[in-house]
Amino acid sequence: MGFHHHDHEDGHDHHHHGKGASKRALLTAFLIIAVFLVVETIGGFITNSLALLSDAGHMLSDALALLLSLIAVHFASRPPSAKRTFGMKRFEILAALTNGVTLVVISLFIFWEGFERMWDPPKVASGSMIIIASVGLLANIAAAMVLMRGDTKNNVNLRSAYLHVLGDLLGSVAAILGGILMWAFGWYIADPIISIIVSILIMLSAWRVTKESINILLEGAPSRLDTTKVEQRLSQLTGVVKVHDLHIWTVTSDFDSLTCHLVVQDDLPSYPVLNDALRLLEKEFGITHATIQIENSSTVHGDLHCQATADSHDHDHNHEHEHNHDHPHDHKQHNHS
């Protein structure tokens, strides 16, 4: 069995550079939020504003989320070992899941509290509320701008922390708006109404992050990729007879992996087909970590757990619990790490 090792140093350097930028962004944002958290928490109790207290609650969750994300980045940067061949990269996804679930729970709590206050809205010190919420807004804007320097698009861990801060920013804007309505018109019901609206908006964003994290942990295919299309493109390569046992999953943010078997024509050398497949996966789908096994008609498989796509239901496996090793030159496998 032959092995090809391809080292894309530039790609890995870029990946580590992105991690470094994300770590610095998380640390700076954490310090900003932690400082203003104390101010807003005290202000919320003094003014008796649910909108302000909910904003402070989000700010507390922000600080914890940012701290958790920082810890996750630290663990994820550890090198692989014999027991953990991918290292601890999944720690970032666990952090993102925790942050997402926490946001959903906090949002549900604020929604319920706001609903109860709808029937008997208490008086709020609107002037002080506006001032404190404005300070919180500035802190959230600063933290959000810092986090945007990191990879919020591809890194689900950083994006979950960013959503925490963005939700908090919305809370600050809502608290200011509610404070103005109460100060100008005495509409104290604005406090719980705005809290409910903000909690719903935050819950929707949090659910998306939570769902994506769960999909990654369940080894689901990345949402950006259509596995049927990947299989179709591979099957169109010159010399490829069949594609089977295709699996695509996300190890951690911006790190997708693929494994598959390609059955090629018996009279063809397999390495050119392998190289064509690797180039196609990287160029068209952005997959740089692929393990591909090249086979011909003499290959006999045991029971394979094949991907259930529209094109893969009709493949015909000889389900014998043995492998034919009479033709070792017919097997080529590519490992890329």
mmCIF file of C-alpha atoms in Angstrom:
data_model
loop_
_atom_site.group_PDB
_atom_site.id
_atom_site.type_symbol
_atom_site.label_atom_id
_atom_site.label_comp_id
_atom_site.label_asym_id
_atom_site.label_seq_id
_atom_site.Cartn_x
_atom_site.Cartn_y
_atom_site.Cartn_z
ATOM 1 C CA MET A 1 0.000 0.000 0.000
ATOM 2 C CA GLY A 2 1.502 3.353 -1.016
ATOM 3 C CA PHE A 3 1.241 6.625 0.869
ATOM 4 C CA HIS A 4 1.542 10.160 -0.442
ATOM 5 C CA HIS A 5 2.232 12.977 1.985
ATOM 6 C CA HIS A 6 1.545 16.518 0.818
ATOM 7 C CA ASP A 7 2.595 19.473 2.964
ATOM 8 C CA HIS A 8 0.806 22.763 2.328
ATOM 9 C CA GLU A 9 2.936 24.910 4.611
ATOM 10 C CA ASP A 10 1.502 28.207 3.386
ATOM 11 C CA GLY A 11 -2.024 27.034 4.124
ATOM 12 C CA HIS A 12 -1.081 25.883 7.603
ATOM 13 C CA ASP A 13 0.793 29.112 8.327
ATOM 14 C CA HIS A 14 -2.266 31.080 7.283
ATOM 15 C CA HIS A 15 -4.416 28.869 9.537
ATOM 16 C CA HIS A 16 -2.162 29.487 12.550
ATOM 17 C CA HIS A 17 -2.004 33.217 11.768
ATOM 18 C CA GLY A 18 -5.800 33.313 11.797
ATOM 19 C CA LYS A 19 -5.847 31.522 15.153
ATOM 20 C CA GLY A 20 -3.381 34.059 16.571
ATOM 21 C CA ALA A 21 -5.500 36.994 15.408
ATOM 22 C CA SER A 22 -8.618 35.365 16.867
ATOM 23 C CA LYS A 23 -6.889 34.776 20.209
ATOM 24 C CA ARG A 24 -5.765 38.409 20.460
ATOM 25 C CA ALA A 25 -9.256 39.605 19.520
ATOM 26 C CA LEU A 26 -10.855 37.378 22.168
ATOM 27 C CA LEU A 27 -8.474 38.545 24.896
ATOM 28 C CA THR A 28 -8.964 42.252 24.136
ATOM 29 C CA ALA A 29 -12.746 41.903 23.917
ATOM 30 C CA PHE A 30 -12.814 39.964 27.203
ATOM 31 C CA LEU A 31 -10.953 42.736 29.048
ATOM 32 C CA ILE A 32 -13.298 45.417 27.642
ATOM 33 C CA ILE A 33 -16.449 43.515 28.573
ATOM 34 C CA ALA A 34 -15.181 42.533 32.042
ATOM 35 C CA VAL A 35 -14.511 46.166 32.983
ATOM 36 C CA PHE A 36 -17.938 47.477 31.927
ATOM 37 C CA LEU A 37 -19.805 44.469 33.289
ATOM 38 C CA VAL A 38 -19.409 45.755 36.854
ATOM 39 C CA VAL A 39 -20.758 49.201 35.943
ATOM 40 C CA GLU A 40 -23.857 47.899 34.198
ATOM 41 C CA THR A 41 -24.680 45.302 36.862
ATOM 42 C CA ILE A 42 -24.639 47.895 39.635
ATOM 43 C CA GLY A 43 -26.597 50.317 37.438
ATOM 44 C CA GLY A 44 -29.278 47.730 36.707
ATOM 45 C CA PHE A 45 -30.019 47.183 40.393
ATOM 46 C CA ILE A 46 -29.976 50.913 41.179
ATOM 47 C CA THR A 47 -32.395 51.834 38.366
ATOM 48 C CA ASN A 48 -34.620 48.711 38.717
ATOM 49 C CA SER A 49 -34.559 48.250 34.930
ATOM 50 C CA LEU A 50 -35.103 44.759 33.526
ATOM 51 C CA ALA A 51 -33.778 45.918 30.154
ATOM 52 C CA LEU A 52 -30.584 47.091 31.827
ATOM 53 C CA LEU A 53 -30.310 44.013 34.039
ATOM 54 C CA SER A 54 -30.905 41.760 31.016
ATOM 55 C CA ASP A 55 -28.182 43.681 29.220
ATOM 56 C CA ALA A 56 -25.908 43.147 32.217
ATOM 57 C CA GLY A 57 -26.843 39.456 32.181
ATOM 58 C CA HIS A 58 -25.813 39.262 28.554
ATOM 59 C CA MET A 59 -22.610 41.105 29.374
ATOM 60 C CA LEU A 60 -21.834 38.546 32.080
ATOM 61 C CA SER A 61 -22.496 35.737 29.624
ATOM 62 C CA ASP A 62 -20.295 37.608 27.137
ATOM 63 C CA ALA A 63 -17.400 37.682 29.570
ATOM 64 C CA LEU A 64 -17.800 33.974 30.364
ATOM 65 C CA ALA A 65 -18.222 33.124 26.671
ATOM 66 C CA LEU A 66 -15.094 35.060 25.713
ATOM 67 C CA LEU A 67 -13.138 33.422 28.535
ATOM 68 C CA LEU A 68 -14.360 29.969 27.468
ATOM 69 C CA SER A 69 -13.473 30.710 23.843
ATOM 70 C CA LEU A 70 -9.984 31.806 24.923
ATOM 71 C CA ILE A 71 -9.492 28.568 26.851
ATOM 72 C CA ALA A 72 -10.756 26.624 23.826
ATOM 73 C CA VAL A 73 -8.276 28.338 21.494
ATOM 74 C CA HIS A 74 -5.461 27.482 23.912
ATOM 75 C CA PHE A 75 -6.391 23.783 24.048
ATOM 76 C CA ALA A 76 -7.050 23.609 20.302
ATOM 77 C CA SER A 77 -3.503 24.806 19.602
ATOM 78 C CA ARG A 78 -1.984 21.788 21.335
ATOM 79 C CA PRO A 79 -0.215 19.381 18.965
ATOM 80 C CA PRO A 80 -1.706 15.962 18.110
ATOM 81 C CA SER A 81 -0.700 12.937 20.153
ATOM 82 C CA ALA A 82 -0.875 9.160 19.770
ATOM 83 C CA LYS A 83 -4.194 9.119 21.651
ATOM 84 C CA ARG A 84 -5.620 12.300 20.121
ATOM 85 C CA THR A 85 -4.508 12.250 16.501
ATOM 86 C CA PHE A 86 -6.380 15.478 15.738
ATOM 87 C CA GLY A 87 -5.151 17.117 18.930
ATOM 88 C CA MET A 88 -7.832 18.952 20.937
ATOM 89 C CA LYS A 89 -9.256 20.982 18.069
ATOM 90 C CA ARG A 90 -12.804 19.913 18.901
ATOM 91 C CA PHE A 91 -12.547 21.864 22.181
ATOM 92 C CA GLU A 92 -13.438 24.976 20.174
ATOM 93 C CA ILE A 93 -16.664 23.366 18.978
ATOM 94 C CA LEU A 94 -17.564 22.338 22.530
ATOM 95 C CA ALA A 95 -17.023 25.956 23.600
ATOM 96 C CA ALA A 96 -19.217 27.202 20.767
ATOM 97 C CA LEU A 97 -21.957 24.728 21.732
ATOM 98 C CA THR A 98 -21.767 25.799 25.384
ATOM 99 C CA ASN A 99 -21.948 29.469 24.407
ATOM 100 C CA GLY A 100 -24.891 28.855 22.094
ATOM 101 C CA VAL A 101 -26.881 26.877 24.673
ATOM 102 C CA THR A 102 -26.103 29.485 27.361
ATOM 103 C CA LEU A 103 -27.425 32.266 25.131
ATOM 104 C CA VAL A 104 -30.625 30.338 24.442
ATOM 105 C CA VAL A 105 -31.205 29.743 28.178
ATOM 106 C CA ILE A 106 -30.531 33.393 29.101
ATOM 107 C CA SER A 107 -32.825 34.587 26.308
ATOM 108 C CA LEU A 108 -35.631 32.295 27.504
ATOM 109 C CA PHE A 109 -35.226 33.597 31.058
ATOM 110 C CA ILE A 110 -35.385 37.245 29.940
ATOM 111 C CA PHE A 111 -38.378 36.476 27.716
ATOM 112 C CA TRP A 112 -40.277 34.949 30.636
ATOM 113 C CA GLU A 113 -39.327 37.737 33.048
ATOM 114 C CA GLY A 114 -40.374 40.371 30.501
ATOM 115 C CA PHE A 115 -43.668 38.554 29.903
ATOM 116 C CA GLU A 116 -44.435 38.622 33.635
ATOM 117 C CA ARG A 117 -43.561 42.311 33.903
ATOM 118 C CA MET A 118 -45.926 43.148 31.020
ATOM 119 C CA TRP A 119 -48.917 42.981 33.376
ATOM 120 C CA ASP A 120 -47.441 45.228 36.048
ATOM 121 C CA PRO A 121 -44.438 47.153 34.713
ATOM 122 C CA PRO A 122 -42.445 48.722 37.582
ATOM 123 C CA LYS A 123 -41.158 52.286 37.495
ATOM 124 C CA VAL A 124 -37.655 52.675 36.169
ATOM 125 C CA ALA A 125 -35.056 55.409 36.762
ATOM 126 C CA SER A 126 -34.970 56.144 33.060
ATOM 127 C CA GLY A 127 -32.365 58.940 33.128
ATOM 128 C CA SER A 128 -29.740 56.846 34.887
ATOM 129 C CA MET A 129 -30.717 53.868 32.734
ATOM 130 C CA ILE A 130 -29.999 55.797 29.513
ATOM 131 C CA ILE A 131 -26.560 56.909 30.758
ATOM 132 C CA ILE A 132 -25.508 53.441 31.933
ATOM 133 C CA ALA A 133 -26.868 51.721 28.824
ATOM 134 C CA SER A 134 -24.948 54.224 26.660
ATOM 135 C CA VAL A 135 -21.710 53.314 28.445
ATOM 136 C CA GLY A 136 -22.501 49.628 27.921
ATOM 137 C CA LEU A 137 -23.205 50.289 24.248
ATOM 138 C CA LEU A 138 -19.783 51.875 23.769
ATOM 139 C CA ALA A 139 -18.141 48.892 25.450
ATOM 140 C CA ASN A 140 -20.018 46.451 23.223
ATOM 141 C CA ILE A 141 -19.206 48.397 20.054
ATOM 142 C CA ALA A 142 -15.517 48.354 21.007
ATOM 143 C CA ALA A 143 -15.600 44.614 21.766
ATOM 144 C CA ALA A 144 -17.503 43.823 18.541
ATOM 145 C CA MET A 145 -15.022 45.808 16.430
ATOM 146 C CA VAL A 146 -12.123 43.949 18.049
ATOM 147 C CA LEU A 147 -13.733 40.552 17.443
ATOM 148 C CA MET A 148 -14.397 41.405 13.805
ATOM 149 C CA ARG A 149 -10.620 41.424 13.305
ATOM 150 C CA GLY A 150 -10.680 37.697 13.953
ATOM 151 C CA ASP A 151 -12.140 35.025 11.661
ATOM 152 C CA THR A 152 -15.820 35.350 12.609
ATOM 153 C CA LYS A 153 -16.895 33.920 9.247
ATOM 154 C CA ASN A 154 -15.181 30.522 9.368
ATOM 155 C CA ASN A 155 -14.455 30.045 13.087
ATOM 156 C CA VAL A 156 -17.643 28.892 14.813
ATOM 157 C CA ASN A 157 -16.068 29.367 18.263
ATOM 158 C CA LEU A 158 -15.191 33.021 17.571
ATOM 159 C CA ARG A 159 -18.548 33.567 15.888
ATOM 160 C CA SER A 160 -20.389 32.288 18.970
ATOM 161 C CA ALA A 161 -18.464 34.781 21.128
ATOM 162 C CA TYR A 162 -19.131 37.529 18.581
ATOM 163 C CA LEU A 163 -22.861 36.743 18.668
ATOM 164 C CA HIS A 164 -22.802 37.082 22.448
ATOM 165 C CA VAL A 165 -21.344 40.574 22.125
ATOM 166 C CA LEU A 166 -23.628 41.498 19.225
ATOM 167 C CA GLY A 167 -26.660 40.383 21.220
ATOM 168 C CA ASP A 168 -25.452 42.457 24.131
ATOM 169 C CA LEU A 169 -25.008 45.432 21.789
ATOM 170 C CA LEU A 170 -28.622 45.051 20.684
ATOM 171 C CA GLY A 171 -29.619 44.902 24.344
ATOM 172 C CA SER A 172 -27.838 48.183 25.029
ATOM 173 C CA VAL A 173 -29.543 49.881 22.070
ATOM 174 C CA ALA A 174 -32.911 48.548 23.246
ATOM 175 C CA ALA A 175 -32.254 49.708 26.814
ATOM 176 C CA ILE A 176 -31.433 53.218 25.563
ATOM 177 C CA LEU A 177 -34.560 53.288 23.393
ATOM 178 C CA GLY A 178 -36.690 52.047 26.281
ATOM 179 C CA GLY A 179 -35.149 54.619 28.609
ATOM 180 C CA ILE A 180 -36.000 57.440 26.198
ATOM 181 C CA LEU A 181 -39.624 56.251 25.849
ATOM 182 C CA MET A 182 -40.015 56.006 29.630
ATOM 183 C CA TRP A 183 -38.325 59.352 30.250
ATOM 184 C CA ALA A 184 -40.360 61.199 27.604
ATOM 185 C CA PHE A 185 -43.769 59.533 27.873
ATOM 186 C CA GLY A 186 -43.734 57.484 31.063
ATOM 187 C CA TRP A 187 -44.283 54.275 29.054
ATOM 188 C CA TYR A 188 -42.796 51.853 31.569
ATOM 189 C CA ILE A 189 -44.233 48.935 29.637
ATOM 190 C CA ALA A 190 -41.550 49.679 27.012
ATOM 191 C CA ASP A 191 -38.952 48.092 29.323
ATOM 192 C CA PRO A 192 -40.373 44.528 29.254
ATOM 193 C CA ILE A 193 -41.524 44.775 25.612
ATOM 194 C CA ILE A 194 -38.061 45.719 24.375
ATOM 195 C CA SER A 195 -36.497 43.007 26.554
ATOM 196 C CA ILE A 196 -38.752 40.386 24.946
ATOM 197 C CA ILE A 197 -37.955 41.551 21.399
ATOM 198 C CA VAL A 198 -34.195 41.510 22.043
ATOM 199 C CA SER A 199 -34.362 38.077 23.701
ATOM 200 C CA ILE A 200 -36.093 36.630 20.611
ATOM 201 C CA LEU A 201 -33.505 38.125 18.228
ATOM 202 C CA ILE A 202 -30.629 36.771 20.316
ATOM 203 C CA MET A 203 -32.286 33.365 20.627
ATOM 204 C CA LEU A 204 -32.516 32.998 16.831
ATOM 205 C CA SER A 205 -28.804 33.746 16.363
ATOM 206 C CA ALA A 206 -27.828 31.503 19.265
ATOM 207 C CA TRP A 207 -29.866 28.628 17.851
ATOM 208 C CA ARG A 208 -27.988 28.817 14.534
ATOM 209 C CA VAL A 209 -24.614 28.531 16.284
ATOM 210 C CA THR A 210 -25.907 25.722 18.520
ATOM 211 C CA LYS A 211 -27.268 23.798 15.523
ATOM 212 C CA GLU A 212 -23.994 24.164 13.597
ATOM 213 C CA SER A 213 -21.968 23.005 16.610
ATOM 214 C CA ILE A 214 -24.176 19.950 17.064
ATOM 215 C CA ASN A 215 -23.851 19.115 13.362
ATOM 216 C CA ILE A 216 -20.040 19.207 13.653
ATOM 217 C CA LEU A 217 -20.034 17.041 16.793
ATOM 218 C CA LEU A 218 -22.316 14.519 15.056
ATOM 219 C CA GLU A 219 -19.815 14.330 12.157
ATOM 220 C CA GLY A 220 -22.353 15.846 9.786
ATOM 221 C CA ALA A 221 -21.257 17.159 6.405
ATOM 222 C CA PRO A 222 -20.281 20.864 6.405
ATOM 223 C CA SER A 223 -23.242 23.073 5.505
ATOM 224 C CA ARG A 224 -21.169 24.806 2.827
ATOM 225 C CA LEU A 225 -20.664 21.554 0.885
ATOM 226 C CA ASP A 226 -23.052 19.421 -1.149
ATOM 227 C CA THR A 227 -21.774 15.852 -0.736
ATOM 228 C CA THR A 228 -23.756 14.685 -3.768
ATOM 229 C CA LYS A 229 -21.980 17.241 -5.928
ATOM 230 C CA VAL A 230 -18.576 16.256 -4.534
ATOM 231 C CA GLU A 231 -19.286 12.605 -5.344
ATOM 232 C CA GLN A 232 -20.524 13.543 -8.808
ATOM 233 C CA ARG A 233 -17.422 15.603 -9.623
ATOM 234 C CA LEU A 234 -15.075 12.842 -8.463
ATOM 235 C CA SER A 235 -16.928 10.282 -10.570
ATOM 236 C CA GLN A 236 -16.419 12.519 -13.632
ATOM 237 C CA LEU A 237 -12.631 12.277 -13.412
ATOM 238 C CA THR A 238 -10.949 10.444 -16.279
ATOM 239 C CA GLY A 239 -10.461 6.780 -15.423
ATOM 240 C CA VAL A 240 -12.836 6.747 -12.418
ATOM 241 C CA VAL A 241 -15.477 4.011 -12.651
ATOM 242 C CA LYS A 242 -17.186 4.479 -9.293
ATOM 243 C CA VAL A 243 -17.019 6.533 -6.080
ATOM 244 C CA HIS A 244 -18.096 4.947 -2.814
ATOM 245 C CA ASP A 245 -17.768 5.174 0.964
ATOM 246 C CA LEU A 246 -17.545 8.987 0.743
ATOM 247 C CA HIS A 247 -17.452 10.814 4.068
ATOM 248 C CA ILE A 248 -16.985 14.560 4.654
ATOM 249 C CA TRP A 249 -16.918 16.110 8.107
ATOM 250 C CA THR A 250 -15.583 19.110 10.002
ATOM 251 C CA VAL A 251 -12.860 18.565 12.602
ATOM 252 C CA THR A 252 -13.021 22.157 13.795
ATOM 253 C CA SER A 253 -13.668 25.561 12.252
ATOM 254 C CA ASP A 254 -12.033 25.979 8.845
ATOM 255 C CA PHE A 255 -10.773 22.361 8.894
ATOM 256 C CA ASP A 256 -12.849 19.991 6.763
ATOM 257 C CA SER A 257 -11.827 16.384 6.083
ATOM 258 C CA LEU A 258 -12.794 13.851 3.433
ATOM 259 C CA THR A 259 -12.316 10.123 2.927
ATOM 260 C CA CYS A 260 -13.505 8.050 -0.021
ATOM 261 C CA HIS A 261 -12.754 5.087 -2.282
ATOM 262 C CA LEU A 262 -12.279 5.561 -6.028
ATOM 263 C CA VAL A 263 -12.642 2.553 -8.306
ATOM 264 C CA VAL A 264 -10.544 3.113 -11.450
ATOM 265 C CA GLN A 265 -10.178 1.259 -14.733
ATOM 266 C CA ASP A 266 -8.010 -1.849 -14.363
ATOM 267 C CA ASP A 267 -5.486 -0.860 -17.000
ATOM 268 C CA LEU A 268 -4.824 2.636 -15.629
ATOM 269 C CA PRO A 269 -2.013 3.692 -13.257
ATOM 270 C CA SER A 270 -3.650 4.965 -10.095
ATOM 271 C CA TYR A 271 -1.383 7.853 -8.998
ATOM 272 C CA PRO A 272 -2.391 10.247 -11.815
ATOM 273 C CA VAL A 273 -6.056 9.684 -10.858
ATOM 274 C CA LEU A 274 -5.183 10.307 -7.202
ATOM 275 C CA ASN A 275 -3.433 13.575 -8.039
ATOM 276 C CA ASP A 276 -6.363 14.700 -10.198
ATOM 277 C CA ALA A 277 -8.784 13.963 -7.347
ATOM 278 C CA LEU A 278 -6.696 15.879 -4.800
ATOM 279 C CA ARG A 279 -6.422 18.902 -7.085
ATOM 280 C CA LEU A 280 -10.159 18.869 -7.762
ATOM 281 C CA LEU A 281 -11.074 18.692 -4.070
ATOM 282 C CA GLU A 282 -8.789 21.599 -3.173
ATOM 283 C CA LYS A 283 -9.632 23.814 -6.145
ATOM 284 C CA GLU A 284 -13.410 23.340 -6.318
ATOM 285 C CA PHE A 285 -14.360 22.540 -2.738
ATOM 286 C CA GLY A 286 -11.539 23.940 -0.579
ATOM 287 C CA ILE A 287 -10.816 20.519 0.966
ATOM 288 C CA THR A 288 -7.078 20.129 1.645
ATOM 289 C CA HIS A 289 -7.246 17.243 4.125
ATOM 290 C CA ALA A 290 -8.276 14.163 2.138
ATOM 291 C CA THR A 291 -7.652 10.429 2.385
ATOM 292 C CA ILE A 292 -8.429 8.635 -0.867
ATOM 293 C CA GLN A 293 -8.146 4.906 -1.516
ATOM 294 C CA ILE A 294 -7.701 3.893 -5.167
ATOM 295 C CA GLU A 295 -9.095 0.482 -6.145
ATOM 296 C CA ASN A 296 -9.813 -1.594 -9.252
ATOM 297 C CA SER A 297 -12.199 -4.423 -10.034
ATOM 298 C CA SER A 298 -10.099 -6.973 -8.128
ATOM 299 C CA THR A 299 -10.711 -5.220 -4.811
ATOM 300 C CA VAL A 300 -13.101 -7.078 -2.521
ATOM 301 C CA HIS A 301 -14.597 -5.274 0.467
ATOM 302 C CA GLY A 302 -16.196 -6.240 3.690
ATOM 303 C CA ASP A 303 -19.372 -4.533 4.841
ATOM 304 C CA LEU A 304 -18.877 -0.804 4.231
ATOM 305 C CA HIS A 305 -20.915 1.980 5.767
ATOM 306 C CA CYS A 306 -21.477 3.961 2.616
ATOM 307 C CA GLN A 307 -22.814 7.448 2.315
ATOM 308 C CA ALA A 308 -26.481 7.432 1.387
ATOM 309 C CA THR A 309 -26.670 9.761 -1.586
ATOM 310 C CA ALA A 310 -28.892 9.510 -4.607
ATOM 311 C CA ASP A 311 -26.016 8.210 -6.706
ATOM 312 C CA SER A 312 -24.605 5.773 -4.187
ATOM 313 C CA HIS A 313 -27.626 3.557 -3.599
ATOM 314 C CA ASP A 314 -27.027 1.587 -6.760
ATOM 315 C CA HIS A 315 -23.436 0.562 -6.092
ATOM 316 C CA ASP A 316 -22.956 -3.148 -5.830
ATOM 317 C CA HIS A 317 -20.616 -4.333 -3.077
ATOM 318 C CA ASN A 318 -19.559 -7.907 -2.646
ATOM 319 C CA HIS A 319 -20.061 -8.039 1.134
ATOM 320 C CA GLU A 320 -17.519 -10.663 2.051
ATOM 321 C CA HIS A 321 -15.690 -10.203 5.331
ATOM 322 C CA GLU A 322 -12.255 -10.343 3.799
ATOM 323 C CA HIS A 323 -10.010 -8.158 1.676
ATOM 324 C CA ASN A 324 -8.203 -9.291 -1.409
ATOM 325 C CA HIS A 325 -4.509 -8.497 -0.929
ATOM 326 C CA ASP A 326 -3.266 -10.465 -3.928
ATOM 327 C CA HIS A 327 -2.684 -7.224 -5.834
ATOM 328 C CA PRO A 328 -1.048 -4.736 -3.475
ATOM 329 C CA HIS A 329 -0.119 -2.463 -6.362
ATOM 330 C CA ASP A 330 -3.828 -1.891 -6.963
ATOM 331 C CA HIS A 331 -4.237 -0.096 -3.626
ATOM 332 C CA LYS A 332 -3.046 3.458 -3.260
ATOM 333 C CA GLN A 333 -3.993 5.496 -0.276
ATOM 334 C CA HIS A 334 -3.406 9.179 0.343
ATOM 335 C CA ASN A 335 -2.949 10.586 3.809
ATOM 336 C CA HIS A 336 -2.806 14.355 4.191
ATOM 337 C CA SER A 337 -2.483 16.022 7.522
#
